[in-house]
Short mmCIF file of C-alpha atoms in Angstrom, two decimals:
data_model
loop_
_atom_site.label_atom_id
_atom_site.label_comp_id
_atom_site.label_asym_id
_atom_site.label_seq_id
_atom_site.Cartn_x
_atom_site.Cartn_y
_atom_site.Cartn_z
CA MET Y 1 118.85 -193.70 23.56
CA ASP Y 2 117.80 -194.63 27.09
CA GLU Y 3 115.85 -197.87 27.56
CA VAL Y 4 112.57 -197.00 29.29
CA TYR Y 5 109.62 -199.11 30.45
CA LEU Y 6 106.16 -197.56 30.75
CA SER Y 7 103.01 -199.01 32.33
CA LEU Y 8 99.62 -198.01 30.89
CA GLY Y 9 96.10 -198.58 32.21
CA SER Y 10 92.51 -197.57 31.49
CA ASN Y 11 89.11 -198.37 32.99
CA ILE Y 12 86.80 -195.82 31.37
CA GLY Y 13 84.92 -196.14 28.08
CA ASN Y 14 86.62 -198.14 25.33
CA ARG Y 15 89.59 -199.01 27.51
CA GLN Y 16 91.76 -200.65 24.89
CA ALA Y 17 91.10 -197.88 22.38
CA PHE Y 18 92.35 -195.27 24.86
CA LEU Y 19 95.52 -197.30 25.47
CA GLU Y 20 96.10 -197.72 21.74
CA GLN Y 21 95.67 -193.96 21.23
CA ALA Y 22 98.14 -193.26 24.02
CA ILE Y 23 100.73 -195.62 22.50
CA HIS Y 24 100.12 -194.05 19.08
CA GLY Y 25 100.72 -190.61 20.61
CA LEU Y 26 104.00 -191.77 22.13
CA GLY Y 27 105.13 -193.32 18.86
CA ASN Y 28 104.37 -190.14 16.92
CA ASP Y 29 106.89 -188.18 18.97
CA PRO Y 30 110.17 -187.94 16.99
CA GLN Y 31 112.19 -188.39 20.20
CA ILE Y 32 110.43 -191.63 21.18
CA LEU Y 33 110.79 -195.04 19.54
CA ILE Y 34 108.31 -197.78 20.51
CA GLU Y 35 110.48 -200.89 20.62
CA LYS Y 36 108.04 -203.45 21.97
CA GLN Y 37 104.52 -203.67 23.42
CA ALA Y 38 103.15 -206.25 25.87
CA ASP Y 39 99.81 -208.00 25.57
CA PHE Y 40 96.68 -206.46 27.07
CA TYR Y 41 95.50 -207.69 30.48
CA GLU Y 42 92.24 -207.18 32.35
CA THR Y 43 93.10 -206.53 35.99
CA SER Y 44 91.34 -205.88 39.27
CA PRO Y 45 91.43 -202.29 40.60
CA VAL Y 46 93.43 -201.49 43.73
CA GLY Y 47 93.27 -198.78 46.35
CA GLY Y 48 89.82 -199.49 47.75
CA VAL Y 49 87.96 -197.36 45.18
CA LYS Y 50 84.88 -199.16 43.83
CA GLN Y 51 85.25 -199.10 40.06
CA ARG Y 52 85.42 -201.08 36.84
CA ALA Y 53 88.27 -203.48 36.05
CA PHE Y 54 91.26 -202.04 34.19
CA ILE Y 55 92.89 -202.96 30.92
CA ASN Y 56 96.67 -202.74 31.36
CA THR Y 57 99.70 -203.09 29.13
CA ALA Y 58 103.33 -201.96 29.01
CA VAL Y 59 105.70 -200.63 26.38
CA LYS Y 60 109.45 -200.57 26.04
CA ILE Y 61 110.64 -197.36 24.42
CA GLY Y 62 113.87 -195.72 23.45
CA THR Y 63 114.07 -191.96 23.96
CA THR Y 64 116.44 -189.04 23.93
CA TYR Y 65 114.24 -187.18 26.42
CA SER Y 66 115.37 -186.64 29.97
CA PRO Y 67 113.09 -188.32 32.54
CA GLU Y 68 111.47 -184.99 33.45
CA ALA Y 69 110.89 -184.06 29.80
CA LEU Y 70 109.38 -187.49 29.08
CA LEU Y 71 107.05 -187.04 32.05
CA GLU Y 72 105.83 -183.76 30.55
CA VAL Y 73 105.15 -185.48 27.20
CA ILE Y 74 103.22 -188.21 29.04
CA HIS Y 75 101.09 -185.65 30.87
CA GLN Y 76 100.27 -183.95 27.55
CA ILE Y 77 99.14 -187.27 26.04
CA GLU Y 78 97.05 -188.06 29.15
CA SER Y 79 95.45 -184.62 29.01
CA GLY Y 80 94.64 -185.05 25.32
CA LEU Y 81 92.79 -188.26 26.22
CA HIS Y 82 90.79 -186.46 28.94
CA ARG Y 83 92.83 -187.82 31.85
CA THR Y 84 91.77 -186.40 35.21
CA ARG Y 85 93.72 -186.60 38.45
CA LYS Y 86 90.92 -186.02 40.96
CA ILE Y 87 91.11 -189.28 42.95
CA HIS Y 88 94.22 -191.30 43.73
CA TRP Y 89 93.74 -194.85 42.39
CA GLY Y 90 90.43 -193.66 40.89
CA PRO Y 91 88.95 -194.18 37.42
CA ARG Y 92 90.79 -192.75 34.46
CA THR Y 93 90.66 -192.88 30.66
CA VAL Y 94 94.38 -193.48 30.59
CA ASP Y 95 97.23 -193.58 33.08
CA ILE Y 96 100.87 -193.74 31.96
CA ASP Y 97 103.69 -194.28 34.46
CA ILE Y 98 107.45 -194.39 34.02
CA ILE Y 99 108.47 -197.62 35.76
CA PHE Y 100 112.14 -197.94 34.80
CA PHE Y 101 114.41 -195.42 33.06
CA GLY Y 102 117.52 -197.40 32.20
CA ASN Y 103 119.37 -198.06 35.44
CA GLN Y 104 118.68 -194.59 36.81
CA LYS Y 105 117.36 -193.97 40.29
CA ILE Y 106 115.42 -190.72 40.43
CA GLN Y 107 113.76 -189.02 43.35
CA THR Y 108 112.28 -185.58 42.69
CA THR Y 109 109.10 -183.78 43.66
CA ASN Y 110 107.33 -184.97 40.50
CA LEU Y 111 109.05 -188.24 39.65
CA SER Y 112 110.27 -191.40 41.38
CA VAL Y 113 112.09 -194.09 39.36
CA PRO Y 114 111.87 -197.02 39.73
CA HIS Y 115 108.20 -196.31 40.31
CA PRO Y 116 107.39 -196.74 44.03
CA GLU Y 117 104.48 -199.09 43.26
CA ALA Y 118 106.37 -201.12 40.65
CA PHE Y 119 107.09 -204.19 42.77
CA LYS Y 120 103.69 -204.16 44.49
CA ARG Y 121 101.38 -204.51 41.48
CA LEU Y 122 100.87 -207.48 39.18
CA PHE Y 123 99.27 -205.24 36.54
CA VAL Y 124 102.63 -203.44 36.26
CA LEU Y 125 105.02 -206.37 36.52
CA VAL Y 126 103.33 -209.06 34.39
CA PRO Y 127 103.23 -206.95 31.19
CA ILE Y 128 106.77 -205.64 31.80
CA LEU Y 129 108.07 -209.17 32.31
CA GLU Y 130 107.08 -209.82 28.66
CA LEU Y 131 109.39 -207.01 27.56
CA VAL Y 132 112.56 -207.45 29.61
CA ASP Y 133 115.25 -210.06 29.08
CA ALA Y 134 117.50 -211.83 31.57
CA HIS Y 135 120.20 -209.16 31.16
CA PHE Y 136 117.94 -206.41 32.53
CA SER Y 137 119.21 -205.30 35.94
CA GLN Y 138 115.80 -205.73 37.63
CA TYR Y 139 114.89 -209.00 35.88
CA GLU Y 140 115.23 -211.38 38.85
CA GLN Y 141 113.51 -208.93 41.20
CA ILE Y 142 110.56 -208.65 38.78
CA LYS Y 143 110.22 -212.45 38.51
CA GLN Y 144 110.33 -212.90 42.29
CA ALA Y 145 107.77 -210.16 42.87
CA VAL Y 146 105.38 -211.69 40.31
CA GLU Y 147 105.51 -215.07 42.06
CA LEU Y 148 104.91 -213.45 45.43
CA LEU Y 149 102.01 -211.28 44.28
CA LYS Y 150 100.23 -214.20 42.60
CA ASN Y 151 99.37 -215.46 46.07
CA GLN Y 152 97.68 -212.19 47.01
CA ASP Y 153 94.26 -210.80 46.09
CA GLN Y 154 95.25 -209.13 42.80
CA THR Y 155 93.73 -210.66 39.68
CA ILE Y 156 95.09 -210.41 36.16
CA GLN Y 157 93.98 -212.17 33.00
CA LYS Y 158 95.34 -211.82 29.49
CA VAL Y 159 92.89 -210.33 27.03
CA ASN Y 160 92.83 -212.49 23.94
CA PRO Y 161 92.52 -211.70 21.09
CA ALA Y 162 94.02 -208.23 21.18
CA ASN Y 163 90.98 -206.21 20.06
CA TYR Y 164 89.05 -206.73 23.28
CA PHE Y 165 86.33 -204.13 22.70
CA ALA Y 166 85.37 -205.34 19.23
CA THR Y 167 85.61 -208.99 20.21
CA GLU Y 168 83.36 -208.57 23.24
CA VAL Y 169 80.73 -206.62 21.30
CA LYS Y 170 80.75 -209.06 18.36
CA THR Y 171 80.48 -212.09 20.65
CA ASN Y 172 77.55 -210.65 22.56
CA VAL Y 173 75.72 -209.43 19.45
CA THR Y 174 76.03 -212.96 18.07
CA HIS Y 175 74.50 -214.32 21.29
CA ILE Y 176 71.63 -211.82 21.05
CA LEU Y 177 70.91 -212.79 17.45
CA SER Y 178 70.69 -216.43 18.53
CA ALA Y 179 68.58 -215.58 21.59
CA ILE Y 180 65.90 -213.77 19.54
CA GLY Y 181 65.60 -216.82 17.30
CA ASP Y 182 67.60 -215.76 14.25
CA ASP Y 183 70.60 -217.46 12.70
CA PRO Y 184 73.85 -215.45 13.10
CA ASN Y 185 75.34 -217.50 10.25
CA ARG Y 186 72.76 -216.63 7.63
CA LYS Y 187 74.01 -214.48 4.78
CA GLY Y 188 72.40 -211.20 5.88
CA LEU Y 189 73.72 -211.43 9.45
CA ILE Y 190 77.26 -212.77 9.07
CA GLU Y 191 78.81 -209.29 9.13
CA THR Y 192 76.26 -207.74 11.53
CA PRO Y 193 78.26 -208.25 14.77
CA ASP Y 194 81.29 -206.55 13.22
CA ARG Y 195 79.15 -203.66 11.93
CA VAL Y 196 77.60 -203.18 15.37
CA ALA Y 197 81.04 -203.16 17.05
CA ARG Y 198 82.33 -200.49 14.68
CA MET Y 199 79.13 -198.47 15.13
CA TYR Y 200 79.31 -198.65 18.94
CA ALA Y 201 82.94 -197.48 18.89
CA ASP Y 202 81.73 -194.35 17.08
CA ILE Y 203 78.41 -193.50 18.74
CA PHE Y 204 79.59 -194.23 22.30
CA ASP Y 205 83.00 -192.56 22.12
CA SER Y 206 82.22 -190.17 25.01
CA ILE Y 207 81.30 -192.83 27.56
CA GLY Y 208 83.11 -192.29 30.85
CA ILE Y 209 84.54 -188.88 29.90
CA GLU Y 210 83.17 -186.23 32.23
CA ASP Y 211 84.29 -182.91 30.77
CA PHE Y 212 84.24 -181.48 27.24
CA GLN Y 213 87.70 -180.19 26.33
CA ASP Y 214 87.61 -179.61 22.58
CA TYR Y 215 87.08 -175.86 22.73
CA LYS Y 216 88.82 -172.50 22.68
CA LEU Y 217 87.72 -169.31 24.44
CA PHE Y 218 88.03 -165.83 23.02
CA ASP Y 219 87.92 -162.35 24.51
CA SER Y 220 85.32 -159.94 23.21
CA PRO Y 221 84.90 -156.24 24.04
CA GLU Y 222 83.13 -155.91 27.39
CA SER Y 223 80.10 -153.69 27.80
CA ASN Y 224 77.25 -153.24 30.26
CA ASP Y 225 74.75 -154.56 27.73
CA SER Y 226 76.23 -157.90 26.69
CA LYS Y 227 74.23 -159.50 23.90
CA THR Y 228 72.69 -162.95 24.06
CA ILE Y 229 74.48 -165.49 21.87
CA MET Y 230 72.30 -168.26 20.44
CA VAL Y 231 73.05 -171.36 18.40
CA LYS Y 232 69.73 -172.92 17.47
CA GLU Y 233 68.51 -176.29 16.21
CA ILE Y 234 71.76 -178.26 16.42
CA PRO Y 235 70.98 -181.83 15.27
CA PHE Y 236 71.90 -184.67 17.62
CA TYR Y 237 71.54 -188.44 17.84
CA SER Y 238 71.81 -190.50 21.00
CA MET Y 239 70.85 -193.86 22.51
CA CYS Y 240 68.37 -194.24 25.37
CA GLU Y 241 69.88 -195.90 28.42
CA HIS Y 242 66.58 -197.62 29.28
CA HIS Y 243 66.07 -199.61 26.06
CA MET Y 244 69.25 -198.87 24.02
CA MET Y 245 67.04 -197.45 21.28
CA PRO Y 246 67.78 -194.21 19.38
CA PHE Y 247 66.39 -190.81 20.17
CA TRP Y 248 67.24 -187.77 18.10
CA GLY Y 249 66.33 -184.17 17.56
CA LYS Y 250 67.66 -180.63 17.91
CA VAL Y 251 69.37 -178.69 20.68
CA SER Y 252 69.22 -174.89 20.99
CA VAL Y 253 71.67 -173.11 23.26
CA ALA Y 254 71.81 -169.48 24.40
CA TYR Y 255 74.16 -167.77 26.81
CA LEU Y 256 74.95 -164.27 28.05
CA PRO Y 257 78.74 -163.78 28.28
CA ASP Y 258 80.46 -162.48 31.37
CA ASN Y 259 83.87 -160.77 31.50
CA GLY Y 260 83.97 -160.77 27.71
CA LYS Y 261 84.53 -164.54 27.51
CA ILE Y 262 82.96 -166.28 24.51
CA ILE Y 263 83.34 -169.74 22.97
CA GLY Y 264 83.86 -170.46 19.28
CA LEU Y 265 80.45 -171.02 17.71
CA SER Y 266 81.51 -174.30 16.08
CA LYS Y 267 82.40 -175.72 19.49
CA ILE Y 268 78.80 -175.66 20.74
CA PRO Y 269 77.67 -178.27 18.16
CA ARG Y 270 80.76 -180.30 19.13
CA LEU Y 271 79.68 -180.03 22.77
CA VAL Y 272 76.24 -181.37 21.80
CA ASP Y 273 77.92 -184.32 20.05
CA PHE Y 274 80.07 -184.92 23.13
CA VAL Y 275 77.19 -185.16 25.59
CA SER Y 276 75.04 -187.27 23.23
CA HIS Y 277 77.67 -189.90 22.33
CA LYS Y 278 76.86 -192.11 25.31
CA LEU Y 279 73.88 -193.96 26.74
CA SER Y 280 71.69 -191.16 28.04
CA LEU Y 281 68.26 -189.60 28.45
CA GLN Y 282 66.87 -186.43 26.89
CA GLU Y 283 66.66 -184.84 30.32
CA LYS Y 284 70.31 -185.65 30.99
CA ILE Y 285 71.48 -184.24 27.66
CA THR Y 286 69.67 -181.01 28.53
CA ASP Y 287 71.36 -180.90 31.94
CA ASP Y 288 74.78 -181.85 30.59
CA VAL Y 289 74.86 -179.18 27.86
CA LEU Y 290 74.02 -176.48 30.40
CA ASP Y 291 76.45 -177.80 33.02
CA GLN Y 292 79.32 -177.96 30.53
CA MET Y 293 78.61 -174.41 29.30
CA GLU Y 294 78.66 -173.23 32.92
CA LYS Y 295 81.98 -174.98 33.62
CA ILE Y 296 83.64 -173.67 30.47
CA LEU Y 297 82.42 -170.06 30.38
CA HIS Y 298 81.04 -169.08 33.80
CA PRO Y 299 78.56 -166.84 31.94
CA LYS Y 300 75.81 -164.63 33.32
CA GLY Y 301 73.34 -167.31 32.32
CA VAL Y 302 72.63 -170.25 30.01
CA GLY Y 303 69.46 -171.53 28.35
CA VAL Y 304 69.09 -174.96 26.74
CA VAL Y 305 66.10 -176.35 24.83
CA VAL Y 306 66.01 -179.91 23.47
CA ASP Y 307 63.30 -181.19 21.12
CA ALA Y 308 63.49 -184.89 20.33
CA ARG Y 309 61.74 -187.97 19.06
CA HIS Y 310 62.18 -191.34 20.76
CA MET Y 311 62.05 -194.76 19.17
CA CYS Y 312 61.03 -196.24 22.52
CA ILE Y 313 57.82 -194.20 22.18
CA GLU Y 314 57.30 -194.67 18.45
CA MET Y 315 58.36 -198.30 17.92
CA ARG Y 316 57.26 -199.88 21.22
CA GLY Y 317 54.99 -199.00 24.13
CA VAL Y 318 52.36 -196.42 23.12
CA LYS Y 319 53.62 -196.43 19.48
CA LYS Y 320 52.78 -192.77 18.80
CA THR Y 321 54.67 -191.79 15.66
CA GLY Y 322 56.03 -188.25 15.34
CA THR Y 323 55.67 -187.31 19.00
CA VAL Y 324 58.10 -184.54 19.94
CA THR Y 325 59.29 -184.17 23.53
CA ARG Y 326 60.67 -180.82 24.72
CA THR Y 327 62.96 -180.35 27.74
CA THR Y 328 64.35 -177.02 28.96
CA LYS Y 329 66.83 -175.81 31.52
CA PHE Y 330 67.93 -172.30 32.49
CA SER Y 331 70.51 -170.76 34.80
CA GLY Y 332 71.48 -167.27 35.93
CA VAL Y 333 69.78 -164.42 34.10
CA PHE Y 334 67.78 -166.83 31.92
CA GLN Y 335 66.22 -168.26 35.06
CA GLN Y 336 65.69 -164.87 36.70
CA ASN Y 337 64.63 -162.70 33.77
CA ASP Y 338 61.23 -163.67 32.28
CA GLU Y 339 61.67 -161.40 29.26
CA LEU Y 340 65.07 -162.82 28.32
CA ARG Y 341 63.85 -166.39 28.76
CA SER Y 342 60.71 -165.75 26.71
CA GLU Y 343 62.75 -164.16 23.92
CA PHE Y 344 64.85 -167.32 23.68
CA LEU Y 345 61.89 -169.70 23.87
CA ASN Y 346 59.85 -167.74 21.32
CA SER Y 347 62.75 -167.91 18.86
CA ILE Y 348 62.51 -171.71 18.79
CA GLN Y 349 59.52 -173.32 17.16
CA VAL Y 350 58.66 -176.95 17.71
CA GLY Y 351 58.92 -178.13 14.14
CA GLN Y 352 59.22 -181.36 12.22
CA ILE Y 353 62.08 -183.55 13.39
#
């Protein structure tokens, strides 16, 4: 097996969770053996793009893949974790780079090894220095580069303990409990910070991910009188970005296919979950569902209706219990054709939520 060193970074959503999923994906491949993993580090971004700090790590692997085949596996893992490549040095859920592949020197259209940025970035070298020993051919060069780069404007700090996301949430929930005048150590609250951290990991698992990808398109027989497809009253739960209080309700979606392209019906409720699993507003959820349907299907038109109740209305402020807010958005034929739009709207009654 070839001895390979990979650098991994993330600065979107639950950064450490994305890195852990990427490493898990690598380790599940029968032709890859994870030999050792470095600690996690929070590091400053480079490249002049204004963005959040990164979490970085590195892994030493053994593999029977060729460098080009390993690169393809890496791209598949990145894609599965919603990696986009729109902006060089820009934000990403996960970025995996081959830094060293044994003692090989590779220069192809798609791959350069050693990585051309390897000796310019502390976030690459510091984690890798944990993994290499003095017999590694690049060991002295790595050590010298680390000492040189420490005097430049790059910042890197070890994240300790390892579970950064959960630790940060638990610490801050504990501070909030103290700030509101309660005792975080009393029996009923001792496990509350941990419960909140686990809850946030679940209900905010779409934060930072722009596009819904968990879908499959199908071809249906084309005709000049394509029928409207509706999925009505899909339950959703989300958190308001103004007060971090829940709002919940039902989403109804209709679209008119074009070119015979349709989406699996079960994927529309999954799309609703995707757009609602982040800090948001009802208006934004309405917009996001329609925008994602447009991107995925390019249909003749889309209609979206959202009915919801808001705890920031019912529990604070005006305190009007049971108030239902409706938002709508239409595109294409649903925006142009009054009869089609009315048919969709009339099929949805504002009911009890």
